[in-house]
mmCIF file of C-alpha atoms in Angstrom:
data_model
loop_
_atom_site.group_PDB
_atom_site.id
_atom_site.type_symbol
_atom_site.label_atom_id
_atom_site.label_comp_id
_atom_site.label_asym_id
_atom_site.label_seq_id
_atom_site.Cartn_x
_atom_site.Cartn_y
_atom_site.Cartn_z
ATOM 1 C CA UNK Z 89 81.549 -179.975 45.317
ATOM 2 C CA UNK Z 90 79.845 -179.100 42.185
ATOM 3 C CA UNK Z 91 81.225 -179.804 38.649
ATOM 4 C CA UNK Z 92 80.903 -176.013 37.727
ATOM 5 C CA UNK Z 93 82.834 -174.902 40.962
ATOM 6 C CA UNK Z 94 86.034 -177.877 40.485
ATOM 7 C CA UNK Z 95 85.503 -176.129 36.864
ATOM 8 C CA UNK Z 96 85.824 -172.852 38.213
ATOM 9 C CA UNK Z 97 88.505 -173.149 40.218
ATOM 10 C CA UNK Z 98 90.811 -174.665 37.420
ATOM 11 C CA UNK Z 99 90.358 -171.516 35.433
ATOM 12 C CA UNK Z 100 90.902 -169.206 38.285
ATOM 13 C CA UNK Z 101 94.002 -171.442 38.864
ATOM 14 C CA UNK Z 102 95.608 -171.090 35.486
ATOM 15 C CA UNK Z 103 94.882 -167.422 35.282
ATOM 16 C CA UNK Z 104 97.093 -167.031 38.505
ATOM 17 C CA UNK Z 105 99.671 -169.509 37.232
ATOM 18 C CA UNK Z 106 99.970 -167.262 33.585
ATOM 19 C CA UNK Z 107 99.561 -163.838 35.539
ATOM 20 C CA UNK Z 108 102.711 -162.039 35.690
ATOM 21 C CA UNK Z 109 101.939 -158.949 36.916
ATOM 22 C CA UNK Z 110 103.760 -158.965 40.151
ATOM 23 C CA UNK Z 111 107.114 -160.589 39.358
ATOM 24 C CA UNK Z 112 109.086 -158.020 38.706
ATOM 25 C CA UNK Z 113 107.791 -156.220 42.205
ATOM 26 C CA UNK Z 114 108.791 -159.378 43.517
ATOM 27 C CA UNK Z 115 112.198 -159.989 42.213
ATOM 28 C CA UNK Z 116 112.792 -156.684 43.161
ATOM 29 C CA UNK Z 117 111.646 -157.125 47.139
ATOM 30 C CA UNK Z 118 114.068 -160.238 46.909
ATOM 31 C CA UNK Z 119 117.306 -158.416 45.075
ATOM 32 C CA UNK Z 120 116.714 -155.032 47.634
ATOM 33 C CA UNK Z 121 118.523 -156.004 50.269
ATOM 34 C CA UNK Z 122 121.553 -157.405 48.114
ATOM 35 C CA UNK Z 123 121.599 -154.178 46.195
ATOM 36 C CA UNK Z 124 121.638 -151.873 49.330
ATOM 37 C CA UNK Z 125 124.136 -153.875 50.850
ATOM 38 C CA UNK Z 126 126.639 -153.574 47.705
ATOM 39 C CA UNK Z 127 125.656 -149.896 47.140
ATOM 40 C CA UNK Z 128 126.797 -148.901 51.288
ATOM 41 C CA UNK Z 129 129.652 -151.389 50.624
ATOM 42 C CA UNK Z 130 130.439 -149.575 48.045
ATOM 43 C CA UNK Z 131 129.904 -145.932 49.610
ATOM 44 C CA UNK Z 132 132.083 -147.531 52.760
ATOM 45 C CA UNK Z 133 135.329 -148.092 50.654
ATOM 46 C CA UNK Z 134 134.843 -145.025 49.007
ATOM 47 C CA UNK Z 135 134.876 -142.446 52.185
ATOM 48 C CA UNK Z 136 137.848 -145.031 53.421
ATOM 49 C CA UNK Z 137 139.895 -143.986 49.980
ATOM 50 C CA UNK Z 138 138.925 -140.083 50.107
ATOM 51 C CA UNK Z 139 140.025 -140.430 53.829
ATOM 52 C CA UNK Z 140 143.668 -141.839 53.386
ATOM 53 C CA UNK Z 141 143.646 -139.470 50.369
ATOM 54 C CA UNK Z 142 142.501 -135.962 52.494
ATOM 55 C CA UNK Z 143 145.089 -136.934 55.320
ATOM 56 C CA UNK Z 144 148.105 -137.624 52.793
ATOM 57 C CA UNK Z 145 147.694 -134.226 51.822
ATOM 58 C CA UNK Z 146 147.317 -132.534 54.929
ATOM 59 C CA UNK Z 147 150.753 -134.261 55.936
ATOM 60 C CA UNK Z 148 151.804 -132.773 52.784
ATOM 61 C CA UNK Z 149 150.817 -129.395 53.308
ATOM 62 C CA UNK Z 150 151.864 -129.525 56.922
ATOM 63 C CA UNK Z 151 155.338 -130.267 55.990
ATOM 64 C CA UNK Z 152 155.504 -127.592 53.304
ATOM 65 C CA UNK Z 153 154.326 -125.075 55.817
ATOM 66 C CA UNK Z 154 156.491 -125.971 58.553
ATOM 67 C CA UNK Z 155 159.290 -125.410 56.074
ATOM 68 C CA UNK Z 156 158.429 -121.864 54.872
ATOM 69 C CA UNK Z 157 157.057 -120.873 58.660
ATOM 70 C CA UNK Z 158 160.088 -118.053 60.034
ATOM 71 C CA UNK Z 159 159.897 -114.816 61.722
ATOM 72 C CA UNK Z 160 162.572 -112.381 60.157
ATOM 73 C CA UNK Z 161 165.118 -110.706 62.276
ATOM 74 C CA UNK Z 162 166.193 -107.364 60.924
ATOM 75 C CA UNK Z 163 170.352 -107.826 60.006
ATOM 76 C CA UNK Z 164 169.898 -111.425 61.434
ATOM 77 C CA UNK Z 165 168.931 -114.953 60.333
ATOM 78 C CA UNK Z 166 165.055 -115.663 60.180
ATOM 79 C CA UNK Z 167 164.360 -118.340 63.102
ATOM 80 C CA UNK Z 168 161.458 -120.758 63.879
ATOM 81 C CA UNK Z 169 159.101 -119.952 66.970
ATOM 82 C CA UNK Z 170 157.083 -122.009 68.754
ATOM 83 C CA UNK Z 171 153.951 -119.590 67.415
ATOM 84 C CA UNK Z 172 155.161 -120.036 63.729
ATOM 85 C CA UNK Z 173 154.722 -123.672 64.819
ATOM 86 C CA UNK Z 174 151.366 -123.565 66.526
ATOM 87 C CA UNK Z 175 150.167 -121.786 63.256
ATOM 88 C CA UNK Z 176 151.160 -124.446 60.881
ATOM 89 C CA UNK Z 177 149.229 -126.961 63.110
ATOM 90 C CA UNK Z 178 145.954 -124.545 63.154
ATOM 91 C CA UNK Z 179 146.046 -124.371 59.062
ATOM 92 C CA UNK Z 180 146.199 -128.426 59.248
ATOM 93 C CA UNK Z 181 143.178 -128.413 61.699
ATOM 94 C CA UNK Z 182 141.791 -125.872 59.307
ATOM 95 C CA UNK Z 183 142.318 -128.169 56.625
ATOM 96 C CA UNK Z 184 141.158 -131.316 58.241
ATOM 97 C CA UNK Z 185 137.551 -129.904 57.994
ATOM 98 C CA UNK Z 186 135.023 -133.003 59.324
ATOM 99 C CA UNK Z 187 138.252 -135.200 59.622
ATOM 100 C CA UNK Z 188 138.715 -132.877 62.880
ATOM 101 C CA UNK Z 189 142.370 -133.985 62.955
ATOM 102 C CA UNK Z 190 142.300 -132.497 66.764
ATOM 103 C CA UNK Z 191 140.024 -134.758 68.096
ATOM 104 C CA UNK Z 192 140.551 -137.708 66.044
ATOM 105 C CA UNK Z 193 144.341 -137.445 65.473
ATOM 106 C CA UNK Z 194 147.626 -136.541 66.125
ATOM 107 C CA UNK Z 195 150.011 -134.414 63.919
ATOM 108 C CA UNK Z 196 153.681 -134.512 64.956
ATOM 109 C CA UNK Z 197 156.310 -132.523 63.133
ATOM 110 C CA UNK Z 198 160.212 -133.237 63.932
ATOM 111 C CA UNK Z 199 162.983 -130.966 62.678
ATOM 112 C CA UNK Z 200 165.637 -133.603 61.196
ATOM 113 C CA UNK Z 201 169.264 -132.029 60.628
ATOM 114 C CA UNK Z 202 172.565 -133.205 61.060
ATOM 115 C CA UNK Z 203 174.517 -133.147 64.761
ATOM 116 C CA UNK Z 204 178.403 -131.827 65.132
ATOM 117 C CA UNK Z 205 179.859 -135.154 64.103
ATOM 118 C CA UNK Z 206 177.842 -135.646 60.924
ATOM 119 C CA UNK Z 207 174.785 -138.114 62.436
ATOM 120 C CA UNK Z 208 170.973 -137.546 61.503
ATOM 121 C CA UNK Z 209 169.405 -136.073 64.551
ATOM 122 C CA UNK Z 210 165.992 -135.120 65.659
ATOM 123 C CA UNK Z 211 166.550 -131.102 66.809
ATOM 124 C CA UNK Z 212 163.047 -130.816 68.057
ATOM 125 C CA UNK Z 213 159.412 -132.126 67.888
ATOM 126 C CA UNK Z 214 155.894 -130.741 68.307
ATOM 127 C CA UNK Z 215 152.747 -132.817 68.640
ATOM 128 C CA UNK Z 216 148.887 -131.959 68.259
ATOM 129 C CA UNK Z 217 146.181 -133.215 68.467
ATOM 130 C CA UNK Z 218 144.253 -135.644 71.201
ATOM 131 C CA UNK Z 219 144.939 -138.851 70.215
ATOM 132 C CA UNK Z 220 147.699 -140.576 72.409
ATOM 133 C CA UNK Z 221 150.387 -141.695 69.514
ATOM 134 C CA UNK Z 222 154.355 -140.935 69.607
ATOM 135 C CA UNK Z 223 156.703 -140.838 66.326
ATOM 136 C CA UNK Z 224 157.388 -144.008 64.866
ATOM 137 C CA UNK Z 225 160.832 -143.007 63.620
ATOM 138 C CA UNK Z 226 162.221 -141.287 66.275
ATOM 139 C CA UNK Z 227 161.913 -138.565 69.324
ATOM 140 C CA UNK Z 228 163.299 -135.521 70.480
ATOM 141 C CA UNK Z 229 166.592 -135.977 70.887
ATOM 142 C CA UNK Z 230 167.049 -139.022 68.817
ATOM 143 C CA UNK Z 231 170.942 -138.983 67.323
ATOM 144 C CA UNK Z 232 172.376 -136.052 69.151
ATOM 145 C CA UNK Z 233 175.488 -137.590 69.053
ATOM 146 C CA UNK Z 234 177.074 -140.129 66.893
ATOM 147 C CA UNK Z 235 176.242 -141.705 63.788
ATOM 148 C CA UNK Z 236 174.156 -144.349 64.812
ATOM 149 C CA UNK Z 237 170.565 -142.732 64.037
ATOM 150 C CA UNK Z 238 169.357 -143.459 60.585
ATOM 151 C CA UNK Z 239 167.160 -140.797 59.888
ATOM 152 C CA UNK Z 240 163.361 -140.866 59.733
ATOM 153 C CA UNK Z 241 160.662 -142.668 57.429
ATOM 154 C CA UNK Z 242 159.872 -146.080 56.398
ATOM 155 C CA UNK Z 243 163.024 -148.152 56.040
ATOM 156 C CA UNK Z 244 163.122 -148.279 52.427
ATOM 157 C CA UNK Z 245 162.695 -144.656 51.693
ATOM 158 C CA UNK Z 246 164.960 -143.300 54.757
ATOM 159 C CA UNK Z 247 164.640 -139.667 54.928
ATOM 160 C CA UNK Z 248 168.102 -137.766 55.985
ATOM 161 C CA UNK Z 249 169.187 -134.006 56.156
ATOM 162 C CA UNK Z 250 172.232 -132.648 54.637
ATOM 163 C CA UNK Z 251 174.372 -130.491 56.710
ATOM 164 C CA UNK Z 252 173.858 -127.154 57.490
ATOM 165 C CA UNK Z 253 169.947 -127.926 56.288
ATOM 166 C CA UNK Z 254 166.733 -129.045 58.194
ATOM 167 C CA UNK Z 255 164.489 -131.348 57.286
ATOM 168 C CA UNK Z 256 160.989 -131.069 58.164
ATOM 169 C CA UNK Z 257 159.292 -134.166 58.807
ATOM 170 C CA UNK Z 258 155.623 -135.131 59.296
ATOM 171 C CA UNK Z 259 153.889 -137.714 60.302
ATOM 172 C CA UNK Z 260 149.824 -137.569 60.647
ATOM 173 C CA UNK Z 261 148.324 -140.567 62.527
ATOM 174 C CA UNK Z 262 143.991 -140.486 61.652
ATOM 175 C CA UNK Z 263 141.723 -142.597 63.889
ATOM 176 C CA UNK Z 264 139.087 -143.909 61.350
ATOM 177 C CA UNK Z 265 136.004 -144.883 61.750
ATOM 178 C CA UNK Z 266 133.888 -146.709 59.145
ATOM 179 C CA UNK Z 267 130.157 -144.572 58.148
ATOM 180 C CA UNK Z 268 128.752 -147.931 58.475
ATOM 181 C CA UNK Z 269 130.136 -151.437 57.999
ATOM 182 C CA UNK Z 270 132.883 -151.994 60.533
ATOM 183 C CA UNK Z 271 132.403 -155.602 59.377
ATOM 184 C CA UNK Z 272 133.541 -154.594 56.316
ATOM 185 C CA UNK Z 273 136.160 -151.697 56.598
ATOM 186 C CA UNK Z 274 137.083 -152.132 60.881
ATOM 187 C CA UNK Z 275 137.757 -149.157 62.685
ATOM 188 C CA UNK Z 276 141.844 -148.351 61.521
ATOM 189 C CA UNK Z 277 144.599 -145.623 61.913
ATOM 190 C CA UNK Z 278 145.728 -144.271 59.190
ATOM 191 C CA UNK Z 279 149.324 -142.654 59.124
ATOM 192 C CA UNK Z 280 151.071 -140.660 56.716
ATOM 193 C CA UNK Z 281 154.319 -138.811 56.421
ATOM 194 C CA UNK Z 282 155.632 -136.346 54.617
ATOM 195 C CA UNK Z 283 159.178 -134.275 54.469
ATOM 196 C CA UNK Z 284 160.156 -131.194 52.932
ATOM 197 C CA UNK Z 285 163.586 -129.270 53.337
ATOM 198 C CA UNK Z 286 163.707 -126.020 54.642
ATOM 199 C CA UNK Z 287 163.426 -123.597 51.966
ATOM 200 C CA UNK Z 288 165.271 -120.235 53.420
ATOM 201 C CA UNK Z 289 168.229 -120.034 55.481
ATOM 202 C CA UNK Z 290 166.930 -120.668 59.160
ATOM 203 C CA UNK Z 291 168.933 -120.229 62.669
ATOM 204 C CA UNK Z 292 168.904 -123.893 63.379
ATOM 205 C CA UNK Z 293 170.545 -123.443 66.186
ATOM 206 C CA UNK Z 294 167.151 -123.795 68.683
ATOM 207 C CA UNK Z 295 163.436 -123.222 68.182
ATOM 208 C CA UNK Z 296 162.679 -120.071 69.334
ATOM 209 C CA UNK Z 297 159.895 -118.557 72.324
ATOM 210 C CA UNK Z 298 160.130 -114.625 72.480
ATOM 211 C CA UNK Z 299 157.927 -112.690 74.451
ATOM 212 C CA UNK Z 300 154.703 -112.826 74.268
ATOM 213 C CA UNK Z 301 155.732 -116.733 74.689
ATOM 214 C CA UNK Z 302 153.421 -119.185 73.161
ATOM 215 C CA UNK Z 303 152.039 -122.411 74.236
ATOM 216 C CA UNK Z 304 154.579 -125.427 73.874
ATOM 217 C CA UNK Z 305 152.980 -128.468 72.005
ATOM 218 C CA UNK Z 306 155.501 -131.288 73.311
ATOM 219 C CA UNK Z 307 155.494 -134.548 72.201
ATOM 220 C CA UNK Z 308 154.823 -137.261 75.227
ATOM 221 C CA UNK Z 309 158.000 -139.245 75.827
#
């Protein structure tokens, strides 16, 4: 090879070494996939936070429905029906939006109130939605007699009716599913509860079905 090419090549050589043109592009292509990874990370644990958030407060607002729902009765006491009930569930659907609480979870709502010798017992409970879960503090029929039930809700925040009161109780069990990473936030249920008293005087003696009846949403036993 020729002096003037070796020569030639050197220079060509240390204008590529000095030439920093590229290196940001570069450093970029390398930090990409890092960055996208962290920014869906990131967009994964926020939809999970806005999820448990959204179906807090449709428990929430279930329970404060439930407790207001009543059909007055001229010269009687108002009463719950099982259409008062069905409503409060459609407003919770209605309020579940692109959660679709139907499909993808189950809303159950127990009356709680206190049986003839003084116990917690569960009156009544109504279930909807499609997803196959049962109360985890109690069914139907739960401390009818005695004093042995406890009431419902997490053990250290026990919720129990006074006499001559109901309690409504809610629990809301969500089937989540992650936008994109289920390495990183694995398909979950989320449950909430929620429990507000009765806030007018109610005929607790049943829950009531008058003509034109309406569909009964039973819980599974």
């Amino acid at each position: 090879m020729r002096k003037y090419e070796l020569g030639g090549l050197r220079r060509f050589a240390r204008r590529l070494w000095r030439d920093k043109a590229g290196l940001a592009l570069i450093e970029f292509a390398y930090s990409l996939p890092v960055l996208t990874m962290l920014g869906l990370g990131g967009v994964e644990i926020a939809n999970l936070s806005i999820t448990h958030m959204r179906v807090s407060q449709i428990a929430i607002s279930l329970a404060d429905n439930a407790s207001r729902a009543k059909q007055d009765i001229v010269a009687g006491v108002p009463r719950m029906r099982e259409y008062d009930v069905n409503e409060t569930f459609q407003g919770a659907a209605l309020q579940s939006g692109g959660l679709d609480i139907e499909e993808n979870g189950r809303l159950i709502l127990s009356s709680l109130e206190v049986n003839s010798q003084g116990g917690q017992w569960v009156h009544w409970q109504r279930c909807f939605g499609k997803a196959a879960y049962k109360s985890s503090y109690g069914k139907q029929g739960d401390g009818i007699t005695g004093t042995g039930f406890p009431g419902m809700g997490p053990a250290n925040r026990r919720i129990r009716a006074e006499s001559g009161f109901a309690v409504m109780f809610v629990e809301v069990v969500y089937n989540y599913r992650p936008l994109i990473f289920s390495s990183l936030v694995p398909p979950q249920s989320i449950r909430k509860t929620a429990a507000m008293y009765v806030r007018d005087d109610r005929d607790l003696t049943d829950i009531f079905n008058p003509p034109p009846t309406a569909p009964v949403n039973s819980c599974p036993n």
